[in-house]
Amino acid sequence: MKNNVFYFMGGLLLLTFTAFTFKSQLNDEEYPFRNPDLPTEERIENLISLLSLEEKVGLMMNSSKPVPRLGIPAYDWWNEALHGVARSGKATVFPQAIGMAATWDEQNHLKTFEIISDEARAKYNEAVKQGERGRYYGLSFWTPNINIFRDPRWGRGQETYGEDPHLTTRLGLAAVKGLQGDDDKYFKTHACAKHYAVHSGPEWNRHSYNAVVSNRDLWETYLPAFQALVQEGNVQEVMCAYNAFEGQPCCGSDRLMMDILRNKWGFDGMVVSDCWAIDDFYKKGHHESHDTPAEAVANAVLTSTDLECGQSYEHLLASVKQGLITEEQINVSLRRVLRGWFELGMFDPEDRVPWSTLSYDIVASAKHRQQALDVARQSMTLLKNANQTLPLRKDSKRIAVVGANAADSMMLWGNYNGTPTSTVTILEGIRRKVPNAEVIYEKGSDLVDPWVRHSLYESFLTKKDGERGLQVEFYNNNALEGKPIRTLVNRLGIEYSNRGGTALAQDVHLENTSTRISGVFVAPYTGEVVFKAHANDGYVVTFDGKEIGKMTGREAVRGAEYAVQVEKGKVYPVVFEHRQMGSILTMGFSVFKKEKADFTDLTERLKGVDAIVYVGGLSPQLEGEEMFVDAEGFKGGDRTSIDLPKVQRDLLAALRKTGSPVVFVLCTGSALALEQDEKNYDALLCAWYGGEEAGTAVADVLFGDYNPAGRLPITFYKSLAQLDGALTQTGDERRQGFENYDMQGRTYRYMKENPLYAFGHGLSYATFSYGQAQLSQSAIDGNSPVKLSIPVTNISKIDGEEVVQVYVARNNDVLAPIKSLRAFARIPLKAGESKTVDIEIKPDAFHFYDEEAESLQLKSGAYTILYGGSSADSALKNLTFKIID
């Protein structure tokens, strides 16, 4: 059954439902597959013998079809838990994955995912009670994303643990262990290693892109985390990626799927496709590797893609009829899918399965919210602190908070998020921290254009009940006919998208839908307000009974703004309607007061303040998965420029002219090239997308109640030219820039120039010193762990945490990384305290790609160990030794 002890989401969710529903439809007839005392393989074979071909195919798609005659209900394998249980309502929202990576804390990461899996089980239990069996309420979670963040332009890099294979591996293993649990018989939930493999953008061409890399880069950079999660972590699911590899779609790649994953690594778990990735096999303009759907799905199953996210596997019936695949070959994949049902406890009495007593009241509990705060604090990464600008004084009289991200709660949630019960914005956190100070808030500008848009969304009320927000009605037809399939009240803001296969709401189809958004607008003042609408295919907006906006065709996705005059206190009915014609859908509807940004007046108003906190950067509305962003420097969810948007650069320059200290709180999921802006701020705090408690965590750091110890999991380059200039074209098959997957010149491991801020960089209010490390053995054979003892002292007068980093460099190998992280530890040290930190370097630190073996092999020769609290070579001490044959 289970080989190791890691994992946490599976059994509970389906378990309660199983006992409740399955037997009620069996007419008391028992089958061996229902006997929890039989071996799992025997139960699987019995169930397979009972299923028709049609029923088997119905169980091999994410939205599994029920088999009522056997008491098998519908089930959806699709669920997300990137940084908290996502897309199913209330949940604790932790910092985005890239922010959790900045904590460099493996044990606390495990604790976080144990909490996430507890909430997953509790939410599942409640869903079963309510009869909810749809998407995002199951026990299989498509987390973690362990792709390597090789280029800061990738919009989904925020979902990863950064650019380093070792840091990614250790945090990925912790996430898997936390999700899957440590029960001897059942998995708590399933975790899923994604996206396999060589996948990190661009987003705009991921359905047709063919990734080409050297074998060395493949094995030393792109595969190590996947191999570790499979072989050490016993991860139960692997998701194959959209892109092609060596000319074959990843989900049909002989080399990736059969040679490496199944044969070399021995993975016997379930492979699931990325959503609608099998469609790319035959869709025009995509990979077009197969002529027909029947050929495509047969190939996917034969290369061991067991479960499809999508509906193309319905064509497996035609594949069998055409002789492209046999029913027994289908059974090979089905066995792996069914094993998941049994090992999650879905066919067993609930008293057999742990976690069935977890109740819904633990979701977003005070204990869990405290962990969200603890992780947010740990993630805070202080990059610059000139003249000890920070911490700010709590007795300051006037503090200015400026920037579009200061009061934005949804930005803090990142993408692939749940919905918190409350969110502390950065503005709110600062105001709470200094209640006796005058805190002046100025938006200054939007993130990417020279306007100030003040949201008036709070002035919307539903027509029916007068609740704050708008009523949203979703229909599973494109004519707004009949009864809505789902009706909800959106109190936070209208922005929906089905990109990446995400349903607009529970039970809403991905195609052939329509939506009506309605309510009333209560004018907060007399004057002009502006409505903004956009949607693929087109939309209609009516205000006060009159049509004010209508667009169709390609331009509708960009949308338009519509200005109207209102009188204070008057109530105006508002309706937005959309009819879906294509498959991809994004739509949004908002209202705001719009003013041209005027930095001259702003700086005049702010003169004389004790400090200015500028909260800017990026947003999940600008970077993310295959999204449309109509802004300079952005494309398809990715970026074409890594500079700070020009309007923010201009605003920072204006703030500098006030003469007050400027602290830049950077909210982002990726690195920015800030060298040209460094002169315009005194301190730089990277707050990432910090989750529901980010505002408290930021304020704690700014005012000295928490000593920051976050470290960068990515490199901050000085400029895009510094990155692209190091990438060279190595053949006709290779691309330049972002589309080039070669590692030469990329990330700290291969970068020869000095970046703006290095991987592993992060400042503290405390100061630490390192003594001479000692190796536990004089002779190293490379087959046993290397134990290193490192003396560390806090030589300051303030308590703090230090992140001890250990790198290994292979000497005399021009193709090897300059250095690679191989161990780390986050440790607390009180003022004046000394500790000896014992760190173990595993044998795989000395494994490099071997052409003859076509895998990683131990390499003898000279090595250097570098250690310290910063990855800058000048700050690292070193030891040189040899691996002996």
mmCIF file with all atom_site columns, C-alpha atoms in Angstrom, residues 443 452-461 468-470 490-494 520-532 543 562-568 572 574 589-595:
data_model
loop_
_atom_site.group_PDB
_atom_site.id
_atom_site.type_symbol
_atom_site.label_atom_id
_atom_site.label_alt_id
_atom_site.label_comp_id
_atom_site.label_asym_id
_atom_site.label_entity_id
_atom_site.label_seq_id
_atom_site.pdbx_PDB_ins_code
_atom_site.Cartn_x
_atom_site.Cartn_y
_atom_site.Cartn_z
_atom_site.occupancy
_atom_site.B_iso_or_equiv
_atom_site.pdbx_formal_charge
_atom_site.auth_seq_id
_atom_site.auth_comp_id
_atom_site.auth_asym_id
_atom_site.auth_atom_id
_atom_site.pdbx_PDB_model_num
ATOM 1  C CA . LYS A 1 443 ? -3.653  55.874 -3.667  1.00 0.00 ? 443 LYS A CA 1
ATOM 2  C CA . VAL A 1 452 ? -6.341  56.965 -9.722  1.00 0.00 ? 452 VAL A CA 1
ATOM 3  C CA . ARG A 1 453 ? -9.388  54.731 -9.654  1.00 0.00 ? 453 ARG A CA 1
ATOM 4  C CA . HIS A 1 454 ? -11.146 54.712 -6.299  1.00 0.00 ? 454 HIS A CA 1
ATOM 5  C CA . SER A 1 455 ? -13.422 51.699 -6.124  1.00 0.00 ? 455 SER A CA 1
ATOM 6  C CA . LEU A 1 456 ? -17.058 52.423 -5.332  1.00 0.00 ? 456 LEU A CA 1
ATOM 7  C CA . TYR A 1 457 ? -18.034 48.756 -5.180  1.00 0.00 ? 457 TYR A CA 1
ATOM 8  C CA . GLU A 1 458 ? -19.259 49.177 -1.608  1.00 0.00 ? 458 GLU A CA 1
ATOM 9  C CA . SER A 1 459 ? -22.075 51.315 -3.028  1.00 0.00 ? 459 SER A CA 1
ATOM 10 C CA . PHE A 1 460 ? -23.640 48.279 -4.728  1.00 0.00 ? 460 PHE A CA 1
ATOM 11 C CA . LEU A 1 461 ? -26.580 46.541 -3.071  1.00 0.00 ? 461 LEU A CA 1
ATOM 12 C CA . ARG A 1 468 ? -23.971 44.727 0.073   1.00 0.00 ? 468 ARG A CA 1
ATOM 13 C CA . GLY A 1 469 ? -22.640 43.532 -3.264  1.00 0.00 ? 469 GLY A CA 1
ATOM 14 C CA . LEU A 1 470 ? -24.166 42.287 -6.505  1.00 0.00 ? 470 LEU A CA 1
ATOM 15 C CA . ASN A 1 490 ? -20.479 38.805 -4.740  1.00 0.00 ? 490 ASN A CA 1
ATOM 16 C CA . ARG A 1 491 ? -19.434 41.280 -2.066  1.00 0.00 ? 491 ARG A CA 1
ATOM 17 C CA . LEU A 1 492 ? -15.795 41.579 -3.049  1.00 0.00 ? 492 LEU A CA 1
ATOM 18 C CA . GLY A 1 493 ? -15.670 42.528 -6.727  1.00 0.00 ? 493 GLY A CA 1
ATOM 19 C CA . ILE A 1 494 ? -16.636 41.024 -10.068 1.00 0.00 ? 494 ILE A CA 1
ATOM 20 C CA . VAL A 1 520 ? -28.571 48.786 -7.386  1.00 0.00 ? 520 VAL A CA 1
ATOM 21 C CA . PHE A 1 521 ? -25.989 51.530 -7.107  1.00 0.00 ? 521 PHE A CA 1
ATOM 22 C CA . VAL A 1 522 ? -26.470 54.019 -4.260  1.00 0.00 ? 522 VAL A CA 1
ATOM 23 C CA . ALA A 1 523 ? -24.610 57.156 -5.298  1.00 0.00 ? 523 ALA A CA 1
ATOM 24 C CA . PRO A 1 524 ? -22.141 58.226 -2.588  1.00 0.00 ? 524 PRO A CA 1
ATOM 25 C CA . TYR A 1 525 ? -21.774 61.742 -4.050  1.00 0.00 ? 525 TYR A CA 1
ATOM 26 C CA . THR A 1 526 ? -23.058 63.977 -6.837  1.00 0.00 ? 526 THR A CA 1
ATOM 27 C CA . GLY A 1 527 ? -20.919 63.887 -9.945  1.00 0.00 ? 527 GLY A CA 1
ATOM 28 C CA . GLU A 1 528 ? -19.362 61.405 -12.354 1.00 0.00 ? 528 GLU A CA 1
ATOM 29 C CA . VAL A 1 529 ? -18.871 57.691 -11.715 1.00 0.00 ? 529 VAL A CA 1
ATOM 30 C CA . VAL A 1 530 ? -17.319 55.269 -14.165 1.00 0.00 ? 530 VAL A CA 1
ATOM 31 C CA . PHE A 1 531 ? -18.381 51.694 -14.869 1.00 0.00 ? 531 PHE A CA 1
ATOM 32 C CA . LYS A 1 532 ? -15.879 49.292 -16.438 1.00 0.00 ? 532 LYS A CA 1
ATOM 33 C CA . PHE A 1 543 ? -27.891 51.685 -15.861 1.00 0.00 ? 543 PHE A CA 1
ATOM 34 C CA . TYR A 1 562 ? -18.719 54.162 -19.254 1.00 0.00 ? 562 TYR A CA 1
ATOM 35 C CA . ALA A 1 563 ? -19.093 57.463 -17.408 1.00 0.00 ? 563 ALA A CA 1
ATOM 36 C CA . VAL A 1 564 ? -22.459 58.504 -15.981 1.00 0.00 ? 564 VAL A CA 1
ATOM 37 C CA . GLN A 1 565 ? -23.674 61.373 -13.824 1.00 0.00 ? 565 GLN A CA 1
ATOM 38 C CA . VAL A 1 566 ? -25.279 60.551 -10.468 1.00 0.00 ? 566 VAL A CA 1
ATOM 39 C CA . GLU A 1 567 ? -26.916 62.394 -7.588  1.00 0.00 ? 567 GLU A CA 1
ATOM 40 C CA . LYS A 1 568 ? -25.882 61.671 -4.035  1.00 0.00 ? 568 LYS A CA 1
ATOM 41 C CA . TYR A 1 572 ? -29.897 53.350 -9.698  1.00 0.00 ? 572 TYR A CA 1
ATOM 42 C CA . VAL A 1 574 ? -27.628 48.215 -12.715 1.00 0.00 ? 574 VAL A CA 1
ATOM 43 C CA . PHE A 1 589 ? -17.569 44.530 -13.910 1.00 0.00 ? 589 PHE A CA 1
ATOM 44 C CA . SER A 1 590 ? -16.580 47.372 -11.603 1.00 0.00 ? 590 SER A CA 1
ATOM 45 C CA . VAL A 1 591 ? -17.405 50.948 -10.661 1.00 0.00 ? 591 VAL A CA 1
ATOM 46 C CA . PHE A 1 592 ? -15.068 53.675 -9.494  1.00 0.00 ? 592 PHE A CA 1
ATOM 47 C CA . LYS A 1 593 ? -14.299 57.340 -9.225  1.00 0.00 ? 593 LYS A CA 1
ATOM 48 C CA . LYS A 1 594 ? -11.602 58.190 -11.749 1.00 0.00 ? 594 LYS A CA 1
ATOM 49 C CA . GLU A 1 595 ? -9.086  60.991 -11.442 1.00 0.00 ? 595 GLU A CA 1
#
